Amino acid sequence: MNATTSVNPVLRVAPAAPADAAAYFRASLVFHADVSDVASVLAAGGDPGFVVLDSRSTASWDQGHVPGAVHLPTALIAEQAEQLLDKDVPVVTYCWGPGCNGATRAALALAELGYRVKEMLGGFEYWVREGFAFETWEGGERRAADPLTAPVDAADCGC
């Protein structure tokens, strides 16, 4: 190790070998879905090939949720999943946002029951922050996109 990497906190631990990095990032995509990808597939209409599951409380659901999502709080998954979900259809879970691991707990509970599942990164927070329409107990709503999370003058971020 040279003097630069010994004091540089970014390179203090060397990056993974390219093959290891590719395997890691491929695995990450197996487990996660991006908010904008979910939104674009749902906006296209037709059968998206997955179901979106909101794992939050009823009060949270009423405050706002992804249109067309299934509401199933994590605590009720073991009891109610089979009545609400088809094991042949992948499930994309979400909760409040990146500071909440509720979607992760819901995904774990579903996986343990035999469902194929992904977690929607950013959760409901980023759904709203990126300017996608949502439903509340009072009806539909949409807020302007936050320029820190979504492009201002482009259809997508290009990533």
PDB file of C-alpha atoms in Angstrom, residues 16-121:
ATOM      1  CA  ALA A  16     -13.305  -5.123  -4.969  1.00  0.00           C
ATOM      2  CA  ALA A  17     -12.017  -6.989  -7.965  1.00  0.00           C
ATOM      3  CA  PRO A  18     -14.190  -6.259 -11.038  1.00  0.00           C
ATOM      4  CA  ALA A  19     -15.749  -9.739 -11.073  1.00  0.00           C
ATOM      5  CA  ASP A  20     -16.600  -9.505  -7.359  1.00  0.00           C
ATOM      6  CA  ALA A  21     -18.049  -6.017  -7.831  1.00  0.00           C
ATOM      7  CA  ALA A  22     -20.155  -7.197 -10.780  1.00  0.00           C
ATOM      8  CA  ALA A  23     -21.536 -10.097  -8.735  1.00  0.00           C
ATOM      9  CA  TYR A  24     -22.356  -7.801  -5.814  1.00  0.00           C
ATOM     10  CA  PHE A  25     -24.125  -5.169  -7.921  1.00  0.00           C
ATOM     11  CA  ARG A  26     -25.990  -7.826  -9.946  1.00  0.00           C
ATOM     12  CA  ALA A  27     -27.209  -9.310  -6.659  1.00  0.00           C
ATOM     13  CA  SER A  28     -28.329  -5.880  -5.473  1.00  0.00           C
ATOM     14  CA  LEU A  29     -30.517  -5.489  -8.567  1.00  0.00           C
ATOM     15  CA  VAL A  30     -32.077  -8.895  -7.879  1.00  0.00           C
ATOM     16  CA  PHE A  31     -33.315  -7.599  -4.515  1.00  0.00           C
ATOM     17  CA  HIS A  32     -34.153  -3.950  -5.274  1.00  0.00           C
ATOM     18  CA  ALA A  33     -36.337  -1.945  -7.644  1.00  0.00           C
ATOM     19  CA  ASP A  34     -36.032   1.778  -8.298  1.00  0.00           C
ATOM     20  CA  VAL A  35     -39.043   4.059  -7.657  1.00  0.00           C
ATOM     21  CA  SER A  36     -38.898   5.555 -11.152  1.00  0.00           C
ATOM     22  CA  ASP A  37     -38.709   2.108 -12.768  1.00  0.00           C
ATOM     23  CA  VAL A  38     -41.762   0.937 -10.828  1.00  0.00           C
ATOM     24  CA  ALA A  39     -43.618   4.137 -11.742  1.00  0.00           C
ATOM     25  CA  SER A  40     -42.774   3.869 -15.452  1.00  0.00           C
ATOM     26  CA  VAL A  41     -43.943   0.255 -15.658  1.00  0.00           C
ATOM     27  CA  LEU A  42     -47.199   1.061 -13.840  1.00  0.00           C
ATOM     28  CA  ALA A  43     -47.778   4.148 -16.033  1.00  0.00           C
ATOM     29  CA  ALA A  44     -47.428   2.043 -19.181  1.00  0.00           C
ATOM     30  CA  GLY A  45     -50.650   0.253 -18.294  1.00  0.00           C
ATOM     31  CA  GLY A  46     -51.456  -3.399 -18.738  1.00  0.00           C
ATOM     32  CA  ASP A  47     -50.106  -6.161 -16.560  1.00  0.00           C
ATOM     33  CA  PRO A  48     -46.840  -4.973 -14.999  1.00  0.00           C
ATOM     34  CA  GLY A  49     -45.815  -8.529 -14.082  1.00  0.00           C
ATOM     35  CA  PHE A  50     -45.593  -7.672 -10.380  1.00  0.00           C
ATOM     36  CA  VAL A  51     -47.745  -6.364  -7.549  1.00  0.00           C
ATOM     37  CA  VAL A  52     -46.797  -3.403  -5.367  1.00  0.00           C
ATOM     38  CA  LEU A  53     -47.299  -3.931  -1.633  1.00  0.00           C
ATOM     39  CA  ASP A  54     -47.530  -1.145   0.946  1.00  0.00           C
ATOM     40  CA  SER A  55     -46.437  -2.621   4.286  1.00  0.00           C
ATOM     41  CA  ARG A  56     -47.342   0.409   6.452  1.00  0.00           C
ATOM     42  CA  SER A  57     -50.176   0.971   8.925  1.00  0.00           C
ATOM     43  CA  THR A  58     -53.703   1.930   7.882  1.00  0.00           C
ATOM     44  CA  ALA A  59     -53.137   5.513   9.066  1.00  0.00           C
ATOM     45  CA  SER A  60     -50.028   5.720   6.872  1.00  0.00           C
ATOM     46  CA  TRP A  61     -51.869   4.142   3.904  1.00  0.00           C
ATOM     47  CA  ASP A  62     -54.666   6.718   4.287  1.00  0.00           C
ATOM     48  CA  GLN A  63     -52.104   9.533   4.341  1.00  0.00           C
ATOM     49  CA  GLY A  64     -50.869   8.435   0.918  1.00  0.00           C
ATOM     50  CA  HIS A  65     -49.990   5.345  -1.103  1.00  0.00           C
ATOM     51  CA  VAL A  66     -48.941   4.210  -4.566  1.00  0.00           C
ATOM     52  CA  PRO A  67     -51.997   3.883  -6.840  1.00  0.00           C
ATOM     53  CA  GLY A  68     -52.943   0.245  -7.314  1.00  0.00           C
ATOM     54  CA  ALA A  69     -50.805  -0.984  -4.412  1.00  0.00           C
ATOM     55  CA  VAL A  70     -52.042  -3.746  -2.136  1.00  0.00           C
ATOM     56  CA  HIS A  71     -52.209  -2.702   1.501  1.00  0.00           C
ATOM     57  CA  LEU A  72     -50.841  -5.375   3.833  1.00  0.00           C
ATOM     58  CA  PRO A  73     -49.096  -4.234   7.017  1.00  0.00           C
ATOM     59  CA  THR A  74     -46.039  -6.307   7.848  1.00  0.00           C
ATOM     60  CA  ALA A  75     -47.589  -7.622  11.067  1.00  0.00           C
ATOM     61  CA  LEU A  76     -50.438  -9.182   9.038  1.00  0.00           C
ATOM     62  CA  ILE A  77     -48.413 -10.784   6.253  1.00  0.00           C
ATOM     63  CA  ALA A  78     -48.266 -14.284   7.761  1.00  0.00           C
ATOM     64  CA  GLU A  79     -52.015 -14.230   8.365  1.00  0.00           C
ATOM     65  CA  GLN A  80     -53.292 -12.570   5.167  1.00  0.00           C
ATOM     66  CA  ALA A  81     -50.746 -12.884   2.346  1.00  0.00           C
ATOM     67  CA  GLU A  82     -52.277 -15.986   0.807  1.00  0.00           C
ATOM     68  CA  GLN A  83     -55.683 -14.284   0.505  1.00  0.00           C
ATOM     69  CA  LEU A  84     -54.252 -11.161  -1.145  1.00  0.00           C
ATOM     70  CA  LEU A  85     -51.250 -12.301  -3.189  1.00  0.00           C
ATOM     71  CA  ASP A  86     -50.500 -14.889  -5.860  1.00  0.00           C
ATOM     72  CA  LYS A  87     -47.198 -16.724  -5.288  1.00  0.00           C
ATOM     73  CA  ASP A  88     -46.647 -16.778  -9.064  1.00  0.00           C
ATOM     74  CA  VAL A  89     -46.542 -12.962  -9.230  1.00  0.00           C
ATOM     75  CA  PRO A  90     -43.462 -11.138  -7.886  1.00  0.00           C
ATOM     76  CA  VAL A  91     -44.099  -8.605  -5.113  1.00  0.00           C
ATOM     77  CA  VAL A  92     -42.418  -5.199  -4.783  1.00  0.00           C
ATOM     78  CA  THR A  93     -42.608  -3.960  -1.186  1.00  0.00           C
ATOM     79  CA  TYR A  94     -42.355  -0.424   0.086  1.00  0.00           C
ATOM     80  CA  CYS A  95     -42.628   1.418   3.378  1.00  0.00           C
ATOM     81  CA  TRP A  96     -41.991   5.076   4.308  1.00  0.00           C
ATOM     82  CA  GLY A  97     -38.538   5.706   2.892  1.00  0.00           C
ATOM     83  CA  PRO A  98     -34.827   5.036   3.078  1.00  0.00           C
ATOM     84  CA  GLY A  99     -34.745   5.666   6.822  1.00  0.00           C
ATOM     85  CA  CYS A 100     -37.245   2.869   7.446  1.00  0.00           C
ATOM     86  CA  ASN A 101     -36.622  -0.868   7.135  1.00  0.00           C
ATOM     87  CA  GLY A 102     -40.310  -1.808   7.096  1.00  0.00           C
ATOM     88  CA  ALA A 103     -40.182  -2.801   3.423  1.00  0.00           C
ATOM     89  CA  THR A 104     -37.188  -5.012   4.186  1.00  0.00           C
ATOM     90  CA  ARG A 105     -39.062  -6.734   7.016  1.00  0.00           C
ATOM     91  CA  ALA A 106     -42.098  -7.187   4.761  1.00  0.00           C
ATOM     92  CA  ALA A 107     -39.935  -8.602   1.983  1.00  0.00           C
ATOM     93  CA  LEU A 108     -38.340 -11.037   4.436  1.00  0.00           C
ATOM     94  CA  ALA A 109     -41.740 -12.177   5.727  1.00  0.00           C
ATOM     95  CA  LEU A 110     -42.983 -12.727   2.173  1.00  0.00           C
ATOM     96  CA  ALA A 111     -39.821 -14.541   1.071  1.00  0.00           C
ATOM     97  CA  GLU A 112     -40.122 -16.859   4.067  1.00  0.00           C
ATOM     98  CA  LEU A 113     -43.656 -17.684   2.874  1.00  0.00           C
ATOM     99  CA  GLY A 114     -42.380 -18.552  -0.608  1.00  0.00           C
ATOM    100  CA  TYR A 115     -43.009 -15.308  -2.516  1.00  0.00           C
ATOM    101  CA  ARG A 116     -40.549 -13.808  -4.995  1.00  0.00           C
ATOM    102  CA  VAL A 117     -39.942 -10.295  -3.770  1.00  0.00           C
ATOM    103  CA  LYS A 118     -38.033  -7.057  -4.316  1.00  0.00           C
ATOM    104  CA  GLU A 119     -37.853  -3.940  -2.182  1.00  0.00           C
ATOM    105  CA  MET A 120     -38.618  -0.551  -3.774  1.00  0.00           C
ATOM    106  CA  LEU A 121     -35.694   1.714  -2.891  1.00  0.00           C
TER     107      LEU A 121
END
